[in-house]
CSV table of C-alpha atoms and ligand atoms in Angstrom, one decimal:
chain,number,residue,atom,x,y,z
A,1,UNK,CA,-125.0,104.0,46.7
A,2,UNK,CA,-122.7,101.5,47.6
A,3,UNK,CA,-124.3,98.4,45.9
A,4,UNK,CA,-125.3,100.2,42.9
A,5,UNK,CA,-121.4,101.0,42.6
A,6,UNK,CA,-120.9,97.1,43.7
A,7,UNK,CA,-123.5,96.2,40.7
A,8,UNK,CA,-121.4,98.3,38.3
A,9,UNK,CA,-118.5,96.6,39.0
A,10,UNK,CA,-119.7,93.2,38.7
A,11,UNK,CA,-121.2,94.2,35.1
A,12,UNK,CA,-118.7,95.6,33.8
A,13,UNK,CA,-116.7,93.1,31.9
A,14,UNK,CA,-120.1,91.6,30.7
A,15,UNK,CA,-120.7,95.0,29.5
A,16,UNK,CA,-117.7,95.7,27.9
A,17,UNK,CA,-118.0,92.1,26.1
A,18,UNK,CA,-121.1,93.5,24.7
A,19,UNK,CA,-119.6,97.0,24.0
A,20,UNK,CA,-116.9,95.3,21.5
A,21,UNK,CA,-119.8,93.0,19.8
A,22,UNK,CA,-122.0,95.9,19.6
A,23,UNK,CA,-119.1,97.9,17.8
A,24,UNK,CA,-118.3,94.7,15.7
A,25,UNK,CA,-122.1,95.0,14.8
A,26,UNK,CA,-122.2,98.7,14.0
A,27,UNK,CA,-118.8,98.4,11.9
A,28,UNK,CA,-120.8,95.4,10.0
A,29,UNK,CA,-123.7,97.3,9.3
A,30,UNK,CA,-122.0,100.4,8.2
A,31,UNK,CA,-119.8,98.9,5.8
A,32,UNK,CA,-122.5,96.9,3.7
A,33,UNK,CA,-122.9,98.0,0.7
A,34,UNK,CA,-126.0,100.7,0.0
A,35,UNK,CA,-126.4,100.7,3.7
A,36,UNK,CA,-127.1,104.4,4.9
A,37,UNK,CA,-125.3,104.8,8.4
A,38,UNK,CA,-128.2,107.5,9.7
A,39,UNK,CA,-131.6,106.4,10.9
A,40,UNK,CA,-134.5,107.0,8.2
A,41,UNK,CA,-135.5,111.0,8.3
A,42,UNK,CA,-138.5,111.4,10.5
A,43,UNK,CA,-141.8,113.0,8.1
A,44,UNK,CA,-142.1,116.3,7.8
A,45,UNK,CA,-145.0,117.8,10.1
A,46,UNK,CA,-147.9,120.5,9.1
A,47,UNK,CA,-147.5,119.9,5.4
A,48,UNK,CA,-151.2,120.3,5.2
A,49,UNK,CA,-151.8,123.2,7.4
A,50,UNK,CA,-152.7,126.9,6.1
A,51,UNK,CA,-150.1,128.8,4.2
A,52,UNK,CA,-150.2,131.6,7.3
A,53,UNK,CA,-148.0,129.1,9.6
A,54,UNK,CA,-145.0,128.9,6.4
A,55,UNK,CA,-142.0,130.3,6.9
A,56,UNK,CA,-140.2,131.1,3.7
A,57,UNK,CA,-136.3,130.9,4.5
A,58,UNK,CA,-134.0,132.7,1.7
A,59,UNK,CA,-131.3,130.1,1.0
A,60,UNK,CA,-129.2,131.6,-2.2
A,61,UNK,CA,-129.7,135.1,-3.3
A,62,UNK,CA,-128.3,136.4,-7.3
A,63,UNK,CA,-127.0,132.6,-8.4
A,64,UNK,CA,-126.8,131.3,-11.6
A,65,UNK,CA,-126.7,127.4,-10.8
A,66,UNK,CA,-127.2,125.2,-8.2
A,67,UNK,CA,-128.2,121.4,-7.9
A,68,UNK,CA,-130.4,119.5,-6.4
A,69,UNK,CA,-131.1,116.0,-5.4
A,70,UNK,CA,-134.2,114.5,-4.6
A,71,UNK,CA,-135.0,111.1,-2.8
A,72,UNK,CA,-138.4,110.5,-3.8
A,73,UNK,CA,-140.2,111.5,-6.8
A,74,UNK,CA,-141.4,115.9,-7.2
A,75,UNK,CA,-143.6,118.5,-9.0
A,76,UNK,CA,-142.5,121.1,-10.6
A,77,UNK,CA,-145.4,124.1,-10.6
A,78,UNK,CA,-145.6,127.3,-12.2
A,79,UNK,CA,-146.6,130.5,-10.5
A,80,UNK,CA,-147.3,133.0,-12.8
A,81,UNK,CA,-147.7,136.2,-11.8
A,82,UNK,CA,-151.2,136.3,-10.6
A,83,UNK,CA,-149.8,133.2,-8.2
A,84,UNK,CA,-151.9,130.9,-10.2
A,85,UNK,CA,-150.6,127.5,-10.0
A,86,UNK,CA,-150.2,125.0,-12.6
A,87,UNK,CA,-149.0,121.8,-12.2
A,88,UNK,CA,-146.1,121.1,-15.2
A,89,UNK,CA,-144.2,118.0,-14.7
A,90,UNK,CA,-146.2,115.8,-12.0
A,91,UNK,CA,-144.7,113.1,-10.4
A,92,UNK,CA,-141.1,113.2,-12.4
A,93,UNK,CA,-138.9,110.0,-10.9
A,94,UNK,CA,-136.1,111.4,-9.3
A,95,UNK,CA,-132.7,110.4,-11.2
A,96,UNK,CA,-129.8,109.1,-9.2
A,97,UNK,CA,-127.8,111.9,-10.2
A,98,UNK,CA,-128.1,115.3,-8.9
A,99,UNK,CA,-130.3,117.5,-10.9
A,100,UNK,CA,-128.6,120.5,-12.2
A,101,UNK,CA,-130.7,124.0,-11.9
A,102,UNK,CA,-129.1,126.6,-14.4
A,103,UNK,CA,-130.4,129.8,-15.7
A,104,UNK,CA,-130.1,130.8,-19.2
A,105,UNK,CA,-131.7,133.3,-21.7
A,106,UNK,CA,-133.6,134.2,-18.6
A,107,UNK,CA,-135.1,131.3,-18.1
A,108,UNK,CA,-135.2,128.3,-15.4
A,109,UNK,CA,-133.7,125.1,-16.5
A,110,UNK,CA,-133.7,122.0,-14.8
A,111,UNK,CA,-132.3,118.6,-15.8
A,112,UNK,CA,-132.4,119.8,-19.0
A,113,UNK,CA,-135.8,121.1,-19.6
A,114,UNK,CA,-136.4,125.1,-19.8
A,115,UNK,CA,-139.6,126.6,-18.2
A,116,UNK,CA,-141.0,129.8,-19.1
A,117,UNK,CA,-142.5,131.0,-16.0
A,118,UNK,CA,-140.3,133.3,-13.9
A,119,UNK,CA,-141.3,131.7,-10.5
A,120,UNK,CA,-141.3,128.1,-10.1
A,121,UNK,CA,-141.7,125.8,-7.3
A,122,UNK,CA,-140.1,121.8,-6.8
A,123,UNK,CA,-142.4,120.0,-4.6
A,124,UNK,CA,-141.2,116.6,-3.0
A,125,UNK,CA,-142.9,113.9,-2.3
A,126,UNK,CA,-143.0,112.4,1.5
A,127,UNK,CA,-141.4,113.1,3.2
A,128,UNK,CA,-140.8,116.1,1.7
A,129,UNK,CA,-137.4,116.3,2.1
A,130,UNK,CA,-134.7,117.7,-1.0
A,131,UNK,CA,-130.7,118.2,-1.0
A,132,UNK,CA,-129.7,121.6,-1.8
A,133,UNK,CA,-126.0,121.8,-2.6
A,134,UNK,CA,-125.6,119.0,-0.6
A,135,UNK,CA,-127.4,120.2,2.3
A,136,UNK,CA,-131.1,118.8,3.1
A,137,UNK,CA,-134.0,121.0,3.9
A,138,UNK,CA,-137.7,120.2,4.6
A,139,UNK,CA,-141.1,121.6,2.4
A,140,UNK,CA,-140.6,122.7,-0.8
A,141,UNK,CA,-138.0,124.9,-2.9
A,142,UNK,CA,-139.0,128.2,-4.9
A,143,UNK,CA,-137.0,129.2,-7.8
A,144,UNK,CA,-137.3,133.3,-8.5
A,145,UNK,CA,-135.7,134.6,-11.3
A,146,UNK,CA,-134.6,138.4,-10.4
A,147,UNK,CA,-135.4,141.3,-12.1
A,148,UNK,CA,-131.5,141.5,-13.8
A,149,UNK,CA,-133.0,138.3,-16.0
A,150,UNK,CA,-129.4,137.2,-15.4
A,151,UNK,CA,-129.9,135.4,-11.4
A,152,UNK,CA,-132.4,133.7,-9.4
A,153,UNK,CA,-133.2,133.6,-5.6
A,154,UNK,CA,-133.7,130.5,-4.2
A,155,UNK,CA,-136.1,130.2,-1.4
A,156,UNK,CA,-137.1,127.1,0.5
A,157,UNK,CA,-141.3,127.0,1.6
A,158,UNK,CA,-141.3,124.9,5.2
A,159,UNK,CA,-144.0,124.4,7.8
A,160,UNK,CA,-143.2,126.5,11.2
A,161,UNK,CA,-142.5,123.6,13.0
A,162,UNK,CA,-139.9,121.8,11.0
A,163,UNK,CA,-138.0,125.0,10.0
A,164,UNK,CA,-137.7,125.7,14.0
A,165,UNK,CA,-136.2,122.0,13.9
A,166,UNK,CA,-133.4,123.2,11.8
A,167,UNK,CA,-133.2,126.8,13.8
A,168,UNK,CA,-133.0,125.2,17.2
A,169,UNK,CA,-129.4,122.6,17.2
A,170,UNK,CA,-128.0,125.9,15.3
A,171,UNK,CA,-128.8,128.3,17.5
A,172,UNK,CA,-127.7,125.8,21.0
A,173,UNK,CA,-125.8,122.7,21.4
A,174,UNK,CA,-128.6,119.6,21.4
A,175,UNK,CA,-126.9,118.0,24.2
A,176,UNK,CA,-128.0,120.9,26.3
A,177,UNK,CA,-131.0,120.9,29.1
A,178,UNK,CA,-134.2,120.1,28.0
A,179,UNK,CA,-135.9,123.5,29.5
A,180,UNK,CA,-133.3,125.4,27.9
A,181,UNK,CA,-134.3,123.9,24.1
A,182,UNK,CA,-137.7,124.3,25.1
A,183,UNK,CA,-137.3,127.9,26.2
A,184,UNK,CA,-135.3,128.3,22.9
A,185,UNK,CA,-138.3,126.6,20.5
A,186,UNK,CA,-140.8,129.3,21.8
A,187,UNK,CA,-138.6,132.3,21.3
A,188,UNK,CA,-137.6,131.2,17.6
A,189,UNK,CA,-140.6,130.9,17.1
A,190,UNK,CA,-141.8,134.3,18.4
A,191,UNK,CA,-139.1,136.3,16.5
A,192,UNK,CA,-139.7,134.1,13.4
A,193,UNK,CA,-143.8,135.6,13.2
A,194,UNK,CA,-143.1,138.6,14.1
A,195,UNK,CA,-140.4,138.8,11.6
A,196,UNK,CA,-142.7,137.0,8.7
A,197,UNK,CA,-145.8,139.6,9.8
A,198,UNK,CA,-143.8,142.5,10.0
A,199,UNK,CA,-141.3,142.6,7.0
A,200,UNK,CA,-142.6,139.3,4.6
A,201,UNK,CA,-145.2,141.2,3.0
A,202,UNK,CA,-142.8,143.4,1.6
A,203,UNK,CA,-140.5,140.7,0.1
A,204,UNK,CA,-140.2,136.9,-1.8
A,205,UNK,CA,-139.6,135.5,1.4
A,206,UNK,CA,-139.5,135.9,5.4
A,207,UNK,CA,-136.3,135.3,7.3
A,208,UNK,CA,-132.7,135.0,6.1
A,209,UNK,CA,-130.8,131.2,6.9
A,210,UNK,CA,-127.8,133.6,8.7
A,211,UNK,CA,-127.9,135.3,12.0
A,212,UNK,CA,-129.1,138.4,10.4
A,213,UNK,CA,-132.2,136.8,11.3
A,214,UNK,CA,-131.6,133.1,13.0
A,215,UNK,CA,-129.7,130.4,12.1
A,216,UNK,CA,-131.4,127.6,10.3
A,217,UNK,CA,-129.3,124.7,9.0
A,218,UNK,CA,-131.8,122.6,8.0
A,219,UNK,CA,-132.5,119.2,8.5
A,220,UNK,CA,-128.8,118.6,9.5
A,221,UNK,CA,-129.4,120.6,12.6
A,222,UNK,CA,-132.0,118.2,13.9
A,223,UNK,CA,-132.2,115.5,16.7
A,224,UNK,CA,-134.1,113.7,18.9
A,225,UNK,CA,-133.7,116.4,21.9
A,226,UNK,CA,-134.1,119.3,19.4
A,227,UNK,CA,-137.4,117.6,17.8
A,228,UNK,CA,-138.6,117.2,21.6
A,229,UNK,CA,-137.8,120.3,22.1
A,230,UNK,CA,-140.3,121.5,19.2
A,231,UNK,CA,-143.0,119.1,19.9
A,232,UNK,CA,-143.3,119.7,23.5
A,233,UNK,CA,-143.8,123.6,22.4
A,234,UNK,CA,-145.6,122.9,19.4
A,235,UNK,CA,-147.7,126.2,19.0
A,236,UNK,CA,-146.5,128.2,21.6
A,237,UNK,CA,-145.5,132.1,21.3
A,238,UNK,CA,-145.0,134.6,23.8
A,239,UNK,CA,-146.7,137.9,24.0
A,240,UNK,CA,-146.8,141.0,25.1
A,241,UNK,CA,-149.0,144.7,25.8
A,242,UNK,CA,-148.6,147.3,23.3
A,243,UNK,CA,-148.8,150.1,24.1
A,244,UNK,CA,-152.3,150.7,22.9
A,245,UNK,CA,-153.4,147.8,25.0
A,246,UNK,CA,-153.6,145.7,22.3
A,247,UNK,CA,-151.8,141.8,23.8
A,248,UNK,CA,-149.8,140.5,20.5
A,249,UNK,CA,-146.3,138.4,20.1
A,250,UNK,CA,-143.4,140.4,19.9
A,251,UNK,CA,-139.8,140.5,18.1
A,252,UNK,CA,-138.1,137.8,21.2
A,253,UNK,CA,-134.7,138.4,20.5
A,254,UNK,CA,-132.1,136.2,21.9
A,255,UNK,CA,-128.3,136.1,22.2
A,256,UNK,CA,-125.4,134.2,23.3
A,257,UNK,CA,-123.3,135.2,26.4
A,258,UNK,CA,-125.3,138.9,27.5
A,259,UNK,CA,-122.2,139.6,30.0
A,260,UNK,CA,-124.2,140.3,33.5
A,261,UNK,CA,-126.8,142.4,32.2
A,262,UNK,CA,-129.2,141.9,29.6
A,263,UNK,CA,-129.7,145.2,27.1
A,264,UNK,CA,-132.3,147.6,26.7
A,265,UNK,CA,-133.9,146.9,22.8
A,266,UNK,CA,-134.6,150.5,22.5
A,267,UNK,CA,-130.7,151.2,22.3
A,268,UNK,CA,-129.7,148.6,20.3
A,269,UNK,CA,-132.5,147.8,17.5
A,270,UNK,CA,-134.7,151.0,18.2
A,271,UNK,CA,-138.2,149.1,19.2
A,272,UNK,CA,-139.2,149.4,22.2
A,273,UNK,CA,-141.2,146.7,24.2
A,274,UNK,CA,-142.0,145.9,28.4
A,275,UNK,CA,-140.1,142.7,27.5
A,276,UNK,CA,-137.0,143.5,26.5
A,277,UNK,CA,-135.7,146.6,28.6
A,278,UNK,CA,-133.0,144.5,30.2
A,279,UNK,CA,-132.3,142.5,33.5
A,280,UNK,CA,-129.5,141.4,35.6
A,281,UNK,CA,-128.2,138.2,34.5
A,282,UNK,CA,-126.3,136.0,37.4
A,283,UNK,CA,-126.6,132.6,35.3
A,284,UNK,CA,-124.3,133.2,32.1
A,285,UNK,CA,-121.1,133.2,33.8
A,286,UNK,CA,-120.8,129.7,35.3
A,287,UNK,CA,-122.3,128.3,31.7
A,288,UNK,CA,-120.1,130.2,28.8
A,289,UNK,CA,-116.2,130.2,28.4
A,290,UNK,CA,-114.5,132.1,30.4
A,291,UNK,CA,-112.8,134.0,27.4
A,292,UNK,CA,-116.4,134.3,25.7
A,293,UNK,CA,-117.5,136.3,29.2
A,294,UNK,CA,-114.5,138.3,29.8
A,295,UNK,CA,-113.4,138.6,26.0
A,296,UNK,CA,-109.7,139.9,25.3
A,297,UNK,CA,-108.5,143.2,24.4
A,298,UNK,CA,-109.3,144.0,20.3
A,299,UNK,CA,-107.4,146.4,18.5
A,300,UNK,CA,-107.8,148.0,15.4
A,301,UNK,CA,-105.9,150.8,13.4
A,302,UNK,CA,-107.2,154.0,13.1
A,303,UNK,CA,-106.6,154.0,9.6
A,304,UNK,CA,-109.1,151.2,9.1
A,305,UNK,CA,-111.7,152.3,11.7
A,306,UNK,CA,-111.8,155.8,9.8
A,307,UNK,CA,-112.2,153.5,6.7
A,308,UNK,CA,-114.8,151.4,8.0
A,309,UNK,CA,-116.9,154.3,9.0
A,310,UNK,CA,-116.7,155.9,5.9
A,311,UNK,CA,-117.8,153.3,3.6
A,312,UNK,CA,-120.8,152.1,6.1
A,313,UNK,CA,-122.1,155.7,6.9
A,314,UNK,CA,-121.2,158.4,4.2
A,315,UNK,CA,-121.9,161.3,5.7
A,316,UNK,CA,-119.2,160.7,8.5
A,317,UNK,CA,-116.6,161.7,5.8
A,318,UNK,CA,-117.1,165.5,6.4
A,319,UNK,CA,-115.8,165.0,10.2
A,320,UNK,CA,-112.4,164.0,8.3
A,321,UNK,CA,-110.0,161.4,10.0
A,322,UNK,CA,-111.7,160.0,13.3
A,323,UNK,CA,-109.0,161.4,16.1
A,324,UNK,CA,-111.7,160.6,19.2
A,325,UNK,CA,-113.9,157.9,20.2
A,326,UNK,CA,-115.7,159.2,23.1
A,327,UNK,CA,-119.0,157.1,25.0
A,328,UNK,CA,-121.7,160.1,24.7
A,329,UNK,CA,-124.3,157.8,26.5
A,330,UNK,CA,-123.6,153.8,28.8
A,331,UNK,CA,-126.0,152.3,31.2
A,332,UNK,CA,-124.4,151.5,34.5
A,333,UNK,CA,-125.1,147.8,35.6
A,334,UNK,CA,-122.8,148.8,39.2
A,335,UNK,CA,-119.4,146.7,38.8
A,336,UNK,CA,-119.6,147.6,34.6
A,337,UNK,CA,-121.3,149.5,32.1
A,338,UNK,CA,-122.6,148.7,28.2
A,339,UNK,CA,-121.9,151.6,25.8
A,340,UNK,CA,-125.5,153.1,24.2
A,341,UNK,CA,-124.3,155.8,22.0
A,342,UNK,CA,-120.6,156.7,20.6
A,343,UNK,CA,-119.6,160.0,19.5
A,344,UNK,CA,-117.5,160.7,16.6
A,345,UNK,CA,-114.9,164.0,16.6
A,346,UNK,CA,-113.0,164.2,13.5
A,347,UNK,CA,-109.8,166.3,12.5
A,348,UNK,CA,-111.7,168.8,11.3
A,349,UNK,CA,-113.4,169.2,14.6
A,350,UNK,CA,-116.4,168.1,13.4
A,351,UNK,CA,-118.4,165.3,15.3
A,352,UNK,CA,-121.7,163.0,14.8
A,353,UNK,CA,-123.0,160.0,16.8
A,354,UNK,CA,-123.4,156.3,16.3
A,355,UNK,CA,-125.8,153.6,18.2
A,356,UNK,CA,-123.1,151.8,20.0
A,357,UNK,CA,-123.7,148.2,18.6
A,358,UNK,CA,-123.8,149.9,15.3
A,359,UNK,CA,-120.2,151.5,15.6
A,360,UNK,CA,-119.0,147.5,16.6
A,361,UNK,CA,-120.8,145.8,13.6
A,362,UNK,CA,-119.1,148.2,11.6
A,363,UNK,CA,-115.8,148.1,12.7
A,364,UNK,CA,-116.0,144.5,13.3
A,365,UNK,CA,-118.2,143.0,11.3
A,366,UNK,CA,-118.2,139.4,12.7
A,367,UNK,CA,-118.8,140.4,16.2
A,368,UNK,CA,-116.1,137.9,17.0
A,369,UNK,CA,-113.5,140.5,18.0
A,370,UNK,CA,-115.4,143.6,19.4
A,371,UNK,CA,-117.8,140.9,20.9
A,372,UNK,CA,-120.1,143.2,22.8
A,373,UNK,CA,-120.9,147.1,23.7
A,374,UNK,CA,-120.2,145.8,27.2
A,375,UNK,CA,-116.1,147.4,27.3
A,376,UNK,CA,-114.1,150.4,27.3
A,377,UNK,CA,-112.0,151.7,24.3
A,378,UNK,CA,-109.0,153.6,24.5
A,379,UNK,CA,-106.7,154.9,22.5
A,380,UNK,CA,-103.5,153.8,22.4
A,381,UNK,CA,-100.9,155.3,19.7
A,382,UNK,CA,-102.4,154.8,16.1
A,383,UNK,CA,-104.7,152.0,17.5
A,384,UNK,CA,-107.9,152.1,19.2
A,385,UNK,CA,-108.1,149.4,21.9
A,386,UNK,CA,-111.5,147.8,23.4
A,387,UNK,CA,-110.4,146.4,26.9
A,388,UNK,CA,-112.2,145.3,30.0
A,389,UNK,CA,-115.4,143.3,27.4
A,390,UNK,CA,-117.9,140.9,28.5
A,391,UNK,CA,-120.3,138.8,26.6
A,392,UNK,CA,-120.8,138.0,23.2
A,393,UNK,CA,-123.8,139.3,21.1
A,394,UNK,CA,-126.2,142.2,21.2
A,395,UNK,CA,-127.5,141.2,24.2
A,396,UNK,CA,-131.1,141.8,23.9
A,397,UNK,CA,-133.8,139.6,25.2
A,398,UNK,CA,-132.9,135.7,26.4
A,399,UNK,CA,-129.5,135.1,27.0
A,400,UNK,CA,-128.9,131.8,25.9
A,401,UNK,CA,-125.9,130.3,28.2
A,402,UNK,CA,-128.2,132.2,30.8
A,403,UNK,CA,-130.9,129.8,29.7
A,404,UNK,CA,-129.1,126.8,30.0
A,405,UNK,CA,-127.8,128.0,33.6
A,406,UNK,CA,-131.1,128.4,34.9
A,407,UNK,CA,-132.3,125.2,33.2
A,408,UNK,CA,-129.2,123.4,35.2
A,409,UNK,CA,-130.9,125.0,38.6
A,410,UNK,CA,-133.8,123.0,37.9
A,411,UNK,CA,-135.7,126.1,36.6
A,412,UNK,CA,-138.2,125.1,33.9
A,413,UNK,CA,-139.1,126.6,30.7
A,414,UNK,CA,-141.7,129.3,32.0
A,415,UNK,CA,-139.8,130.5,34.1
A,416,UNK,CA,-136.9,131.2,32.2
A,417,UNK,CA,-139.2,132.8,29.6
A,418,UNK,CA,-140.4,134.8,32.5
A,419,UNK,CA,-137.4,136.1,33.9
A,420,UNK,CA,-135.6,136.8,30.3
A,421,UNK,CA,-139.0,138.5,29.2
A,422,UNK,CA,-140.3,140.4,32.0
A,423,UNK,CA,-144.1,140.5,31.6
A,424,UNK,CA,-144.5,138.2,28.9
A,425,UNK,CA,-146.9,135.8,28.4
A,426,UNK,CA,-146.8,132.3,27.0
A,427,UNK,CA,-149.9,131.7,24.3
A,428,UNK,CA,-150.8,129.0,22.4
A,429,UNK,CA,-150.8,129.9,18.5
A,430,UNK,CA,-152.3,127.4,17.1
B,501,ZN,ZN1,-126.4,136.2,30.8
């Protein structure tokens, strides 16, 4: 060790020499004109492969403008309600400015030029990449007009792979271990099929950009680690046994800080599979801030909790005023508990129930406050108090910081997969 520190030493003012040329350099090449201070974007993969392994990701929902800019030169298609596609404008030369998309008259304008189909898709050339309101996304970008005639949905098509590149340095920091991304790749993109199979048939398009189903930033969220991450998963799901025997992927939830104890699916989202009943966590503690573990005591007036309740669920108006907050059902992890099932009494004596991660979302709807169902609540004058919390998120399935602290023990992807997914199995998908 010794000589490699003596070797160091030695080096160093050699190496800081080339530390202030090589900054000199950078600063040079940054500040020439029409140079562009990021490295060249990377292609985007699986353009060519069957439309089954697309995501669509809703990126705007009911807008009435937007604009766009392009690198390269684009398509514009029609698809008319039969989904026949006809090519419009082929091979349009991208302008320097950015292209303004507008509705009027209930119809699609863009740059200018009005189209009379009611779905309409730009299509990039290589590689493939477009600016949406200033943020850049891979594939190609639907335009839906809704049925109001007065909005459209905007809804970016992208391969599996490259949409997970811009799920991934969302959902976890890039600089984290390289198991932990990997372990991260093949949940996203579990939970993103099962997602697309289960409800995209009934809808324009498959998973939201926002945690309502995971975050995807686009190509802004990518790296090198994160794109290793990908590649060195490409394909791979997990699965489990149904019930009826039948070995299939399943929804692989994941959340941030899980507290101790993962939770059981069943009392949180209602579904019920052998991988996601819960397990004890010992690897989240040492990984997440200390005030995202044990979270501080959140308050909130009575006043607005009976408020919130009302407007989310209705027919909680008949118990009146909400004068107790009582756990009707927790599971005991030994040193602490997470709530399953609240009940309601109101002044007029009436009461009703609520799924415990329901009643937090609704009385705090950005989960930054009330940050798990792991915590007691208490009332305290005309507040209600939520003391003694842990974790952050739902909890269900992988726990990410749990992840990274297994990963950091030298554990590698499989089996953190394995111990956050009891009876799981890893399959290649394609
Ligand atoms: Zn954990």
């Amino acid at each position: 060790m010794s000589s490699i520190v003596a070797k160091l030493t030695a080096n160093r003012s050699k190496f800081l020499t080339q530390i202030v040329f090589g900054t000199i350099f950078l600063l040079f090449l940054t500040i020439q004109p029409g140079c562009r201070p990021r490295e060249l974007a990377r292609p985007t993969p699986q353009m060519d492969i069957t439309q089954s392994y697309w995501v669509r990701v809703l990126l705007l929902s009911n807008i009435t403008n937007c604009t766009l800019k392009i690198a390269t030169h684009y398509n514009i298609t029609n698809l008319d309600t039969n989904s026949v596609v006809s090519t419009v404008e082929n091979n349009i030369v991208s302008p320097e400015e950015p292209i303004k998309i507008e509705i009027t008259a209930g119809k699609i304008t863009i740059a200018g030029r009005t189209f009379s189909s009611d779905k309409l898709i730009v299509y990039p050339n290589q590689p493939h990449i477009f600016s949406l309101n200033n943020n850049e996304y891979r594939g190609k970008l639907e335009l839906i007009i809704n049925p109001d005639s007065n909005t459209f949905d905007v809804i970016n098509h992208v391969p599996l792979e490259p949409y997970l590149a811009g799920v991934i340095g969302a959902e976890m920091p890039d600089y984290w271990e390289p198991e932990a991304l990997k372990a991260q790749a093949i949940a996203a993109r579990t939970y993103c099929l099962y997602i697309k199979n289960r409800f995209g048939t009934k809808r324009n398009w498959d998973v939201a950009k926002t945690q309502a189903s995971q975050v995807y930033l686009g190509v802004k969220a990518e790296s090198a680690q994160v794109w290793n991450a990908v590649n060195n998963t490409y394909g791979k799901v997990l699965t489990c046994k149904y019930s009826d025997g039948v070995e299939d992927i399943f929804p692989a939830y994941y959340s941030s800080v899980c507290g101790g104890h993962t939770a059981n699916s069943k009392y949180v989202f209602g579904d019920s599979f052998e991988p996601l009943t819960g397990v004890a966590c010992p690897y989240c503690k040492d990984v997440a801030k200390i005030t995202l573990f044990f979270w501080p005591m959140a308050q909130f007036d009575n006043s607005t909790v009976t408020t919130r309740l009302f407007q989310k669920y209705p027919q909680l108006k008949q118990l009146g005023e909400i004068t107790e907050i009582i756990p009707a059902e927790q599971i005991d992890y030994g040193t602490f508990s997470r709530l399953i099932k609240i009940k309601l009494v109101g002044s007029t004596g009436k009461s009703d129930f609520l799924r415990a991660e329901d009643f937090r979302l609704c009385i705090d709807p950005t989960g930054r406050q009330i940050q798990s169902t792991i915590c007691q609540i208490t009332k305290w004058d005309d507040k209600w108090a939520f003391l003694a919390g842990r974790g952050w998120g739902h909890g269900v399935g992988m726990c990410q910081c749990g992840a990274q602290g297994m990963a950091r023990q030298g554990k590698n992807v499989e089996q953190i997969l394995a111990y956050y997914y009891p009876g799981s199995r890893i399959k290649t998908f394609y």
